[in-house]
CSV table of C-alpha atoms in Angstrom, one decimal:
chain,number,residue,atom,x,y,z
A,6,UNK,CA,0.0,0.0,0.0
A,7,UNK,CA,2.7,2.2,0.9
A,8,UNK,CA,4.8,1.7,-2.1
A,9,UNK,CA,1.5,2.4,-4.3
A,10,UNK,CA,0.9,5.8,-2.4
A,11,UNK,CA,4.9,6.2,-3.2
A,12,UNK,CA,4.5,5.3,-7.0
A,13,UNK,CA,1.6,7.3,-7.1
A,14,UNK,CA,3.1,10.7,-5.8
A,15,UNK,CA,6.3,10.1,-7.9
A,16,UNK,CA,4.2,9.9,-11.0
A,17,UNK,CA,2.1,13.3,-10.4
A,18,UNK,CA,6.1,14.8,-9.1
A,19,UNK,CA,7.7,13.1,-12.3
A,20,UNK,CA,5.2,13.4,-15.2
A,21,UNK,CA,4.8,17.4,-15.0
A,22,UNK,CA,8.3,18.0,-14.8
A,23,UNK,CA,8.7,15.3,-17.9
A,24,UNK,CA,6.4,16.9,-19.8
A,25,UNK,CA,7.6,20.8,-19.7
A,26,UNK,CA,11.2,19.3,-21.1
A,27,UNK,CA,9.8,17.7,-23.8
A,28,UNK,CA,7.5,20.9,-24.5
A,29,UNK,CA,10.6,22.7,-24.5
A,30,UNK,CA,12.4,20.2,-26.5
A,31,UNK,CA,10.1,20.5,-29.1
A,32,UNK,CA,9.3,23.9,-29.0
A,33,UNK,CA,13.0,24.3,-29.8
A,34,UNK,CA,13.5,21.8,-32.5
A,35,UNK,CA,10.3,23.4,-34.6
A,36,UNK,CA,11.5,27.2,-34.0
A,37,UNK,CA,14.7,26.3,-35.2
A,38,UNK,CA,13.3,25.4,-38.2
A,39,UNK,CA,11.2,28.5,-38.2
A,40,UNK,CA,12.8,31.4,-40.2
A,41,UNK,CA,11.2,34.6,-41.4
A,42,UNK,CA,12.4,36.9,-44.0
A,43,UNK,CA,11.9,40.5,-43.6
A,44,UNK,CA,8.4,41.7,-45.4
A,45,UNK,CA,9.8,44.2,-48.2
A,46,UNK,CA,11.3,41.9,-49.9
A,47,UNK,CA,10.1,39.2,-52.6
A,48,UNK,CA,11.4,35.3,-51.7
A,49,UNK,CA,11.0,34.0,-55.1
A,50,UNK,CA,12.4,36.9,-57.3
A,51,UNK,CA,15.1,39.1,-54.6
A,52,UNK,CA,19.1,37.9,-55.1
A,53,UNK,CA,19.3,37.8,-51.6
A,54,UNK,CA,21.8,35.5,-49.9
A,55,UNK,CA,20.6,33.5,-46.8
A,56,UNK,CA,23.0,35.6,-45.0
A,57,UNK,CA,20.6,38.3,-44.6
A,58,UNK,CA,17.3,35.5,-43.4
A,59,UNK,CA,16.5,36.5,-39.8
A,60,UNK,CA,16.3,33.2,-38.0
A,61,UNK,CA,13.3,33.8,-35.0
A,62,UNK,CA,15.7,34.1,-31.6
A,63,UNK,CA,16.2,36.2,-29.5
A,64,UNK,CA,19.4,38.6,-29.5
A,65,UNK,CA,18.5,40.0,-26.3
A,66,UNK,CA,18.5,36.4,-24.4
A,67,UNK,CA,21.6,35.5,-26.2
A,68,UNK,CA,23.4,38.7,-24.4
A,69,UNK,CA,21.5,38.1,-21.1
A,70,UNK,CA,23.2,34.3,-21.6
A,71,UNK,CA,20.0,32.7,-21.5
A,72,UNK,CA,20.4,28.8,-21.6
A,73,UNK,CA,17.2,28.1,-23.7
A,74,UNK,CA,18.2,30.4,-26.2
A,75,UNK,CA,21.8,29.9,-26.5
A,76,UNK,CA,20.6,26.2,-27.1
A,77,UNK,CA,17.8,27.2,-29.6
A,78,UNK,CA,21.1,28.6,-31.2
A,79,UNK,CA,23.2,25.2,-31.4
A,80,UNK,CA,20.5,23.9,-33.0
A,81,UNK,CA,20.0,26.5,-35.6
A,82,UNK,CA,23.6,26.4,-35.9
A,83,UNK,CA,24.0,22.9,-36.8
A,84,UNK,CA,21.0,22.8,-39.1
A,85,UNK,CA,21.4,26.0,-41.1
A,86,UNK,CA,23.8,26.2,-44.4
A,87,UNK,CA,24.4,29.9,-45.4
A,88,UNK,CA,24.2,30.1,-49.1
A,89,UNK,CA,27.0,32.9,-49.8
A,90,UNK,CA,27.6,32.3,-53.8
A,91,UNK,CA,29.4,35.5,-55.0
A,92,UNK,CA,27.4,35.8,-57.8
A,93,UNK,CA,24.3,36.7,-56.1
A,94,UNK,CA,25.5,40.0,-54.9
A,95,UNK,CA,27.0,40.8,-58.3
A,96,UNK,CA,23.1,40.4,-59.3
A,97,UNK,CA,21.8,42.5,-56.2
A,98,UNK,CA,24.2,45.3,-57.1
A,99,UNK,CA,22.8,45.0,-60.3
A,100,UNK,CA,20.2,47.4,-59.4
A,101,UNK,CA,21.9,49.9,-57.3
A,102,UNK,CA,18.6,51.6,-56.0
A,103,UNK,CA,17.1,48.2,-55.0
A,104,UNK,CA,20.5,47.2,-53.2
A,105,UNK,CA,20.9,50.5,-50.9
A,106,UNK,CA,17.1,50.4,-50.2
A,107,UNK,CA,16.9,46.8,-49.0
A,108,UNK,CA,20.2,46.6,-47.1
A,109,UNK,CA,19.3,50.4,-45.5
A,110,UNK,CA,22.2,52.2,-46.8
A,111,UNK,CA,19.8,54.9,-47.9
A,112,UNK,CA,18.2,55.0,-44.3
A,113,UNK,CA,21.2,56.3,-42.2
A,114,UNK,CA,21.6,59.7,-40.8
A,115,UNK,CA,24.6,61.2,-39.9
A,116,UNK,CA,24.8,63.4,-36.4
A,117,UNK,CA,26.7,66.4,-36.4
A,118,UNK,CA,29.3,64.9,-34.1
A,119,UNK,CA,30.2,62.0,-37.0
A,120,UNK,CA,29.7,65.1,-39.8
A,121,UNK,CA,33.3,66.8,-38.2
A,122,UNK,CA,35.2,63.0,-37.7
A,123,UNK,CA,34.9,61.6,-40.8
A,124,UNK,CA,36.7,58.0,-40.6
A,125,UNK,CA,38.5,56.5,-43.1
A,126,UNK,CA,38.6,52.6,-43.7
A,127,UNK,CA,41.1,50.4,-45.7
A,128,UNK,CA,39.9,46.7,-46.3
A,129,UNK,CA,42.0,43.9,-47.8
A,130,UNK,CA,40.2,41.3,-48.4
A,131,UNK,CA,39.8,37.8,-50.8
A,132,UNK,CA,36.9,35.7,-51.0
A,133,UNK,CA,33.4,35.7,-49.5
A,134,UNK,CA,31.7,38.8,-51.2
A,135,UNK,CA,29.0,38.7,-49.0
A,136,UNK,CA,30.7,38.7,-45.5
A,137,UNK,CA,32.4,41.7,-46.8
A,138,UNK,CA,29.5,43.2,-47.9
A,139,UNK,CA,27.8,42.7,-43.9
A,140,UNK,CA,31.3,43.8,-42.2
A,141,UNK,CA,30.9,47.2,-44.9
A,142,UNK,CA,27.3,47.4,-44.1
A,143,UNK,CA,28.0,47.1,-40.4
A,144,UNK,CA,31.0,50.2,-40.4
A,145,UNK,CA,28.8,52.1,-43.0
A,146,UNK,CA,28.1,55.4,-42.7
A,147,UNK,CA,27.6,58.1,-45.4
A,148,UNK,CA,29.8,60.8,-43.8
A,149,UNK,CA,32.9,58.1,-43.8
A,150,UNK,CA,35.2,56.8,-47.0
A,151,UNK,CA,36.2,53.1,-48.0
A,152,UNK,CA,39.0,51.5,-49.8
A,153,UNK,CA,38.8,48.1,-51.0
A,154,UNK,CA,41.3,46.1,-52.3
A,155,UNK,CA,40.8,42.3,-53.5
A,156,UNK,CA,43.6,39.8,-53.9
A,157,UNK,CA,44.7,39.7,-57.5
A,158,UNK,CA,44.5,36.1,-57.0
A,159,UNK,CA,40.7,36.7,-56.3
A,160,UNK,CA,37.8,34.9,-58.3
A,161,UNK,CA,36.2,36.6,-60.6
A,162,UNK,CA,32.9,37.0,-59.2
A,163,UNK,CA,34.5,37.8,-55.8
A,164,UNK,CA,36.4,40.7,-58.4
A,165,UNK,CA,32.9,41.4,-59.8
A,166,UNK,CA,31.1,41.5,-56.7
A,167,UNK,CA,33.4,44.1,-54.9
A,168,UNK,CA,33.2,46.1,-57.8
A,169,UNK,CA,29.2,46.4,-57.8
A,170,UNK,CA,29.6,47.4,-54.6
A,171,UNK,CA,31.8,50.3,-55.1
A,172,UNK,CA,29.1,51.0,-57.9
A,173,UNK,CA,26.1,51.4,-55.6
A,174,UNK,CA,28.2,53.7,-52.5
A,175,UNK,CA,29.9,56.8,-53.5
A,176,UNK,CA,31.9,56.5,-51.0
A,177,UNK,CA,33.4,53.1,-51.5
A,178,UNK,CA,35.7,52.6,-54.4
A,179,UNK,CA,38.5,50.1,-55.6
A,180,UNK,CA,42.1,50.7,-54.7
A,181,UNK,CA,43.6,52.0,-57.8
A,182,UNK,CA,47.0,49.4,-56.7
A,183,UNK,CA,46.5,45.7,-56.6
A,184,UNK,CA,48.9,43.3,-55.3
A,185,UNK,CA,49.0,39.3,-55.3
A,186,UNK,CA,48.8,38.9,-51.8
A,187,UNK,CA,50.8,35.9,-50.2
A,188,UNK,CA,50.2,35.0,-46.5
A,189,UNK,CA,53.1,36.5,-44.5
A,190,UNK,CA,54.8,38.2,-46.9
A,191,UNK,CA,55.2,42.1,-47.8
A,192,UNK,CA,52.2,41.9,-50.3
A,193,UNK,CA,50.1,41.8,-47.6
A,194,UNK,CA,51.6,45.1,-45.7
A,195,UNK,CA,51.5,47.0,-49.5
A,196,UNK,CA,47.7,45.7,-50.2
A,197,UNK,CA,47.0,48.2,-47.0
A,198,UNK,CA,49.9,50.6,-48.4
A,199,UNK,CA,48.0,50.7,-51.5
A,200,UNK,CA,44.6,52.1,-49.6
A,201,UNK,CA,46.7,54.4,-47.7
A,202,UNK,CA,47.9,56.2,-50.3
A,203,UNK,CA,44.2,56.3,-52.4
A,204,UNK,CA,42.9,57.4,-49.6
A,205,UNK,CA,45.1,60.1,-48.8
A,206,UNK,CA,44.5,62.0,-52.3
A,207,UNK,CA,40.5,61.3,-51.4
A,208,UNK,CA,38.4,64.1,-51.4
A,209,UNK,CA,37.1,62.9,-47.6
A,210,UNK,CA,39.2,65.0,-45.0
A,211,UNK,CA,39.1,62.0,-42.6
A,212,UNK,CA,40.9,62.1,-39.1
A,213,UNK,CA,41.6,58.3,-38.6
A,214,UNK,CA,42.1,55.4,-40.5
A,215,UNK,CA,41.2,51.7,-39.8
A,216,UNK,CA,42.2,48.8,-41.5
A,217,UNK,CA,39.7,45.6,-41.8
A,218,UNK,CA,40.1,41.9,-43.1
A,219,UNK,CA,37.1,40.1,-44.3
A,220,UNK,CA,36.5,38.1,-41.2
A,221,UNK,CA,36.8,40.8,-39.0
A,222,UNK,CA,33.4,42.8,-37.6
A,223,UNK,CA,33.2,45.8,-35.4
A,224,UNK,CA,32.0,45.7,-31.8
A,225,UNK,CA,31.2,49.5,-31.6
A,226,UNK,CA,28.9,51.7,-33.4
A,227,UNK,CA,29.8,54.4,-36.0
A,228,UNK,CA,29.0,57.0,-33.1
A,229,UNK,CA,30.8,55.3,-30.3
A,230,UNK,CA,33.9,54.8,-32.7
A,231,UNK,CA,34.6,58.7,-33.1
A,232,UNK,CA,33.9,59.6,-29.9
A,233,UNK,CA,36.6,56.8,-29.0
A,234,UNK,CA,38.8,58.0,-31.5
A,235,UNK,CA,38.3,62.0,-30.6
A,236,UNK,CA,39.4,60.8,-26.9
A,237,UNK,CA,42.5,59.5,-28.5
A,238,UNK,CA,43.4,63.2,-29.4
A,239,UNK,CA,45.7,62.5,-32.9
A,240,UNK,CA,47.5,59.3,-31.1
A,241,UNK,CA,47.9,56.0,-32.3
A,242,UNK,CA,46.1,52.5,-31.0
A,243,UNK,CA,47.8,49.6,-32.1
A,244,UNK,CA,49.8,46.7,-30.5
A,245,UNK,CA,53.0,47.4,-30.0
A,246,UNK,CA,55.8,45.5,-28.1
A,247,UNK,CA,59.1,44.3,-27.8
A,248,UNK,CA,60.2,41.2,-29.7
A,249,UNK,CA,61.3,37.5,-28.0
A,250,UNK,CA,64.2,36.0,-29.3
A,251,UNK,CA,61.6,33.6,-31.4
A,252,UNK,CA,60.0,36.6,-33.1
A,253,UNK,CA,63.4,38.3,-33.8
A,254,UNK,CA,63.9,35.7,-36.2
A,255,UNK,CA,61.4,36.8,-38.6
A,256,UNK,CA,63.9,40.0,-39.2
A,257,UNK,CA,66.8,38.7,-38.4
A,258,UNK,CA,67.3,36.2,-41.6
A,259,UNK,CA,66.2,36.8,-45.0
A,260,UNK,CA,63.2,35.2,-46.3
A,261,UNK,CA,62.4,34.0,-49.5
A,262,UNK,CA,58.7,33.1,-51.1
A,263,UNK,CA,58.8,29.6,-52.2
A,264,UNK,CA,56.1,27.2,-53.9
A,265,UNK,CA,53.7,25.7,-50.6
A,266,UNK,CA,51.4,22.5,-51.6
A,267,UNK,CA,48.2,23.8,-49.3
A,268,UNK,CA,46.0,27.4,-49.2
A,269,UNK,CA,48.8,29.4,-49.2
A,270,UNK,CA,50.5,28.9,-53.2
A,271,UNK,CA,53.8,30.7,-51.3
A,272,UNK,CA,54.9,31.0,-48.4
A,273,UNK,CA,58.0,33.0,-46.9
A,274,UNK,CA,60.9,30.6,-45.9
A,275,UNK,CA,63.9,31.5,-43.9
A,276,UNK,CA,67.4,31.5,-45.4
A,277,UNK,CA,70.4,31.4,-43.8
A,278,UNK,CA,71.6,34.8,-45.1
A,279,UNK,CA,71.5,37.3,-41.9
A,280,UNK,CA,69.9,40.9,-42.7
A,281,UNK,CA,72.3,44.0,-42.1
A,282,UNK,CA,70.8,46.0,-38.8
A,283,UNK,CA,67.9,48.3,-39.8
A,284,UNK,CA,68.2,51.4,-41.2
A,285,UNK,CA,68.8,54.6,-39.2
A,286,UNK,CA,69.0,52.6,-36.1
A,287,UNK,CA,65.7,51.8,-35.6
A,288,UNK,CA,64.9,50.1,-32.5
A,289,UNK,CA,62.2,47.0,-33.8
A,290,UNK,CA,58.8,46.5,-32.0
A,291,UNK,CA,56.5,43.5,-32.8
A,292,UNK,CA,52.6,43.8,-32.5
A,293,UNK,CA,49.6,42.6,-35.3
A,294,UNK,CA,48.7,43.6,-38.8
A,295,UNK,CA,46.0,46.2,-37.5
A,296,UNK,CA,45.9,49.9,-36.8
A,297,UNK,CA,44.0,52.6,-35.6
A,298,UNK,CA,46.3,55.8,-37.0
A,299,UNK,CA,45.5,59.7,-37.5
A,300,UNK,CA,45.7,61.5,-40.6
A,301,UNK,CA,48.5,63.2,-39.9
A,302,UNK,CA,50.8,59.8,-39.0
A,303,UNK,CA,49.9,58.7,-43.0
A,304,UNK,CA,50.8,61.9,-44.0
A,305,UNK,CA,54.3,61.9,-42.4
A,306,UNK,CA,54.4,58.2,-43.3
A,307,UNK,CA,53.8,59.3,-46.9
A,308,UNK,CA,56.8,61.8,-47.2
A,309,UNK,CA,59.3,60.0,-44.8
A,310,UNK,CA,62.4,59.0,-46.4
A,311,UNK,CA,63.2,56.6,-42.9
A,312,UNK,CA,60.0,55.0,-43.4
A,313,UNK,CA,60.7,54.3,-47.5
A,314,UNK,CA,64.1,52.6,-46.4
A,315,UNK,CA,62.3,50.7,-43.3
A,316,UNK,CA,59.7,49.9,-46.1
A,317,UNK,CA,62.4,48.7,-48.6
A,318,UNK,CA,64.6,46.8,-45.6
A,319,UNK,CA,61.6,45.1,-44.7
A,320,UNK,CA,60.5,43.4,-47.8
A,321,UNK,CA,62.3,40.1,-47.4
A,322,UNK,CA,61.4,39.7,-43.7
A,323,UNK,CA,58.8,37.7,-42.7
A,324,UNK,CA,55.2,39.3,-41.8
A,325,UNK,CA,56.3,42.3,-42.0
A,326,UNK,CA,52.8,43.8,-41.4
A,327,UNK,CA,53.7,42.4,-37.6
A,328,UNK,CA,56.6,45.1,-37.3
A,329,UNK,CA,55.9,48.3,-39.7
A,330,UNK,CA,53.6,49.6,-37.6
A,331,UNK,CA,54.5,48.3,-34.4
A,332,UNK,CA,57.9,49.7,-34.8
A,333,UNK,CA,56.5,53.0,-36.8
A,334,UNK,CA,54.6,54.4,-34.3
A,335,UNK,CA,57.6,54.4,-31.3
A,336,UNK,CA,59.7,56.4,-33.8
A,337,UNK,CA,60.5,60.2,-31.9
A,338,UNK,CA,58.7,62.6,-33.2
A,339,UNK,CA,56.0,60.6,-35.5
A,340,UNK,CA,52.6,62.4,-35.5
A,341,UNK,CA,50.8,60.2,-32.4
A,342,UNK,CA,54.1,58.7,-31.1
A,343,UNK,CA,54.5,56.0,-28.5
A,344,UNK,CA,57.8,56.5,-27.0
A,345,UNK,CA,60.1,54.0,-26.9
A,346,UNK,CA,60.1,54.1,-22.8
A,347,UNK,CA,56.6,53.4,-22.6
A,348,UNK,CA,55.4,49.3,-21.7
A,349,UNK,CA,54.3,47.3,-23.9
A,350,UNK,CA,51.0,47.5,-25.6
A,351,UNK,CA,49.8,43.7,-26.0
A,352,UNK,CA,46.8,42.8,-28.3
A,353,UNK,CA,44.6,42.5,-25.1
A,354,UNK,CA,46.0,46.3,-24.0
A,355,UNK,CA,45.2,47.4,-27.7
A,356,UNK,CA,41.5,47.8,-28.7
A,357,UNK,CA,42.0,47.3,-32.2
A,358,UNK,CA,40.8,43.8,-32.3
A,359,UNK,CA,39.7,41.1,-30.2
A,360,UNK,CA,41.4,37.9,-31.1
A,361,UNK,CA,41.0,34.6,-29.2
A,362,UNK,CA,44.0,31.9,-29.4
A,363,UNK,CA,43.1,28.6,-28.3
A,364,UNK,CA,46.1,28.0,-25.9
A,365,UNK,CA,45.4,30.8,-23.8
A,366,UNK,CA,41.7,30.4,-23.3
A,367,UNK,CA,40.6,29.8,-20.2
A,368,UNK,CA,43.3,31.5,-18.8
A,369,UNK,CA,42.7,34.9,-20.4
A,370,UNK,CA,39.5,34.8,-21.8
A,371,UNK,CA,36.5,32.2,-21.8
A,372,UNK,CA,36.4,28.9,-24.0
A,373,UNK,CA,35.4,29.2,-27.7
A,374,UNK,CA,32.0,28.4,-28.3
A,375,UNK,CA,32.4,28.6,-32.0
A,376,UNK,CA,35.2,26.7,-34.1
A,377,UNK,CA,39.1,26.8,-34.2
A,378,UNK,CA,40.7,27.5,-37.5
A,379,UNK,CA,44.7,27.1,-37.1
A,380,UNK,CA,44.5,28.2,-33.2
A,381,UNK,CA,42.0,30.8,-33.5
A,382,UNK,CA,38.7,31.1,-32.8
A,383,UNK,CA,35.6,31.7,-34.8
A,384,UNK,CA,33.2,33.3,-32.3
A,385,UNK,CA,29.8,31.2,-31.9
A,386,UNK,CA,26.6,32.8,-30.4
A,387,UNK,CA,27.5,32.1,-26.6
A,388,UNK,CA,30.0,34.5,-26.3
A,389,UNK,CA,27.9,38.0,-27.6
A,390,UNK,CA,28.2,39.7,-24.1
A,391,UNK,CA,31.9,39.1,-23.5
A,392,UNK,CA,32.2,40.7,-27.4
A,393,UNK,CA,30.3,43.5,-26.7
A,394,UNK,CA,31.6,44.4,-23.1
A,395,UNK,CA,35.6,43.9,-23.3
A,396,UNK,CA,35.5,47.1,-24.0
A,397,UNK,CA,37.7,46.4,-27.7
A,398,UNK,CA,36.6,48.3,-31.1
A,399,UNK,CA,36.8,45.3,-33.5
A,400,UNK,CA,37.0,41.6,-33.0
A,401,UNK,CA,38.2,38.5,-35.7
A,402,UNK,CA,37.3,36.1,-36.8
A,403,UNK,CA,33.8,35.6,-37.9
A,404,UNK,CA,32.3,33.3,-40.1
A,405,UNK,CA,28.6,32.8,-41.0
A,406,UNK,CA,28.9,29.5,-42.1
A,407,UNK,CA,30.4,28.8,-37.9
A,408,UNK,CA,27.3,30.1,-36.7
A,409,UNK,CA,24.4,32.6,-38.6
A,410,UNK,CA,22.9,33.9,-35.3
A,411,UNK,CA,25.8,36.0,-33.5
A,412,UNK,CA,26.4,38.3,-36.8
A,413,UNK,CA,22.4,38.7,-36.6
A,414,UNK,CA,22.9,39.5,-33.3
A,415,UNK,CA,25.8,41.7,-33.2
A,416,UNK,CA,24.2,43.4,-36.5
A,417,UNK,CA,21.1,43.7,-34.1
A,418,UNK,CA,23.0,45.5,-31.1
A,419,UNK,CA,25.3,48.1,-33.4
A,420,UNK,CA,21.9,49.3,-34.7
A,421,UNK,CA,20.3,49.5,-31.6
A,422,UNK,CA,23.4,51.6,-30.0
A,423,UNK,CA,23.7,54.0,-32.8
A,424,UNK,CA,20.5,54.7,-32.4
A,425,UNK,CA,21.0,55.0,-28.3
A,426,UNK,CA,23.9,57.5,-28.9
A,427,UNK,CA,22.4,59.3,-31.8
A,428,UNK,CA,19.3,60.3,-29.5
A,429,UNK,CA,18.8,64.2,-28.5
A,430,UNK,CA,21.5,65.2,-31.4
A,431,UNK,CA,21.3,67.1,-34.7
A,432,UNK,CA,20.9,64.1,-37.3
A,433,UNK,CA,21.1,64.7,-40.9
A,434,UNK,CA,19.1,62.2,-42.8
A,435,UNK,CA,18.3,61.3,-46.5
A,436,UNK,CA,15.2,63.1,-48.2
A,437,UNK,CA,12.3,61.3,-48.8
């Protein structure tokens, strides 16, 4: 008798409880499925990638770390293929009207605070037209100016679709300079060389200038970027540090570019022919391939006759990218200088971008939730409130093929902050 009363109770205790995880079970596995695509456009007949479908979750939960959404997320995650074919956005910039309208270029207004900082942007990038199209969209504004430049190695509807984008923006063009860009090797440091100088002969009378790969995405909205960069008052932020005897070697030895079997085509190899000391005595710093730099430090850089022999001394190192600027920007007297007797600047103390390396997770920042690629991570879903709050401008790498709902998300947020810090001031918007 007692063990029925027992059974009994159990089942009432048990079967509830049973029952809401299954509801929630399947209420997860059918709104995964559930995607909805915004109402002005037209399924059948619009190029639109499936980038740009807006999968039904919530990017408020995902920041507040709730567990039921950040699930609802893996699931979407492992069910959803982005369609990103290059072609497609050649056919949407087709129609240049129909382009800015549906991707809300033609909706932003520019406040009176962003009318006086113009920004400038240099972006070297080589395949997936359309991520580089949602990292443009996403720095976008109509008061700034952008410089792209493709790998000459490109495809030819990646080519094609960069070029239909410069088409539709006034403000975006081509750099008139192309190089074949190998990994690691001086090509890389002239692609954004190449901007520079474009850029510099703009029109635009921009203050700063940031450079961008394709899998990077910005963690700050236009407005919060120039009052950021107005705080830095014409100095520089970049990493910049002094090398270990490991990364010494990159500049101590000549490299040549030789033949590689994988991704790469070439690849810098050491020799054992030892480089002369560089020129003028420069005292070498090591940091990353991106910069935050004023004006006026790319006009000096322009006109320098140390930096043109630094430039030329450099070319048979390897990544030289790693030390140019690094090494640049502690030279006395440069526009913006960081002297020489000043720590270290790491990548962490730098808030040009966010980068996560597998061996130090956990120690210095939470686990991946997304994917490794060669030691770094590709950010998943789970980890949209560290982005957002490390207080960093830009983060890499992102991939929406790794997971489709943080770029929603983080696309979500910018929006709703430039709207935030745009509140109460003079806007100027488009007519009509």
């Amino acid at each position: 008798m007692n063990a029925k009363r027992f059974m009994l109770k159990l089942r009432k205790k048990f079967i509830p409880s049973l029952l809401s995880v299954l509801t929630v079970i399947i209420l997860l596995l059918v709104s995964a499925k559930y995607i909805y695509i915004p109402e002005f456009l037209d399924p059948p007949s619009a190029p639109i990638s499936q980038s740009f479908v807006k999968h039904n979750i919530s990017c408020k939960a995902i920041y507040d770390m709730d567990p039921v959404e950040v699930g609802k997320s893996l699931i979407i995650r492992r069910k959803t293929v982005v369609e990103d074919k290059d072609e497609r956005l050649i056919d949407f910039t087709g129609n240049c009207p129909v382009f800015r309208k549906i991707r809300g270029y033609d909706d932003l207004c520019v406040s009176e605070e962003e009318k006086i900082f113009p920004i400038a942007y240099s972006l070297v990038v080589h395949k997936n037209a359309w991520m580089v199209e949602r990292l443009l969209r996403a720095v976008y504004s109509p008061n700034n100016i952008y410089c792209i430049h493709y790998d000459k190695k490109s495809s030819a509807q990646f080519v094609a679709a960069m070029k239909g984008l410069s088409s539709c923006l006034p403000n975006v063009f081509i750099s008139s300079k192309l190089e074949t860009v190998f990994y690691a090797s001086i090509s890389r440091l002239k692609a954004d060389l190449n901007c520079l100088s474009d850029l510099l002969t703009s029109e635009f009378k921009w203050k700063y200038v940031i450079n961008l790969c394709g899998q990077d995405f910005p963690l700050k909205s236009n407005m919060e970027l120039v009052s950021e960069l107005r705080g830095l008052k014409g100095s520089s932020m970049l990493e910049t540090s002094r090398p270990s005897e490991h990364k010494k070697q990159r500049f101590l030895y000549r490299y040549e570019l030789q033949d590689a079997s994988f991704e790469y085509k070439k690849l810098p190899v050491k020799t054992q022919q030892a480089k002369s000391p560089p020129p003028h005595n420069i005292e070498m710093f090591i940091g990353n391939a991106y910069f935050v730099l004023s004006r006026e430090f790319i006009q000096f850089m322009n006109s320098s006759a140390v930096v043109r022999d630094f430039l030329a001394w450099s070319e048979d190192t390897y990544s030289p990218d790693e030390h140019f600027w690094a090494t640049l920007v502690r030279l006395p007297g440069v526009p913006g200088e960081v002297p020489r007797s000043q720590p270290d600047i790491t990548d962490l103390m730098s808030k040009t971008r966010l980068v996560k390396w597998q061996y130090l997770e956990e120690n210095l920042y939470p686990p991946c939730s997304g994917q490794h690629v060669r030691s770094v991570c590709i950010f998943g879903a789970a980890e949209l409130h560290w982005l957002l709050n490390y207080g960093h401008w830009f983060a890499n790498k992102f991939d929406p093929k790794v997971d489709p709902i943080l770029l929603q998300c983080l696309e979500e947020k910018l929006e709703e902050k430039q709207k935030l810090f745009q509140k109460g001031t003079m806007l100027t918007c488009p007519k009509g």
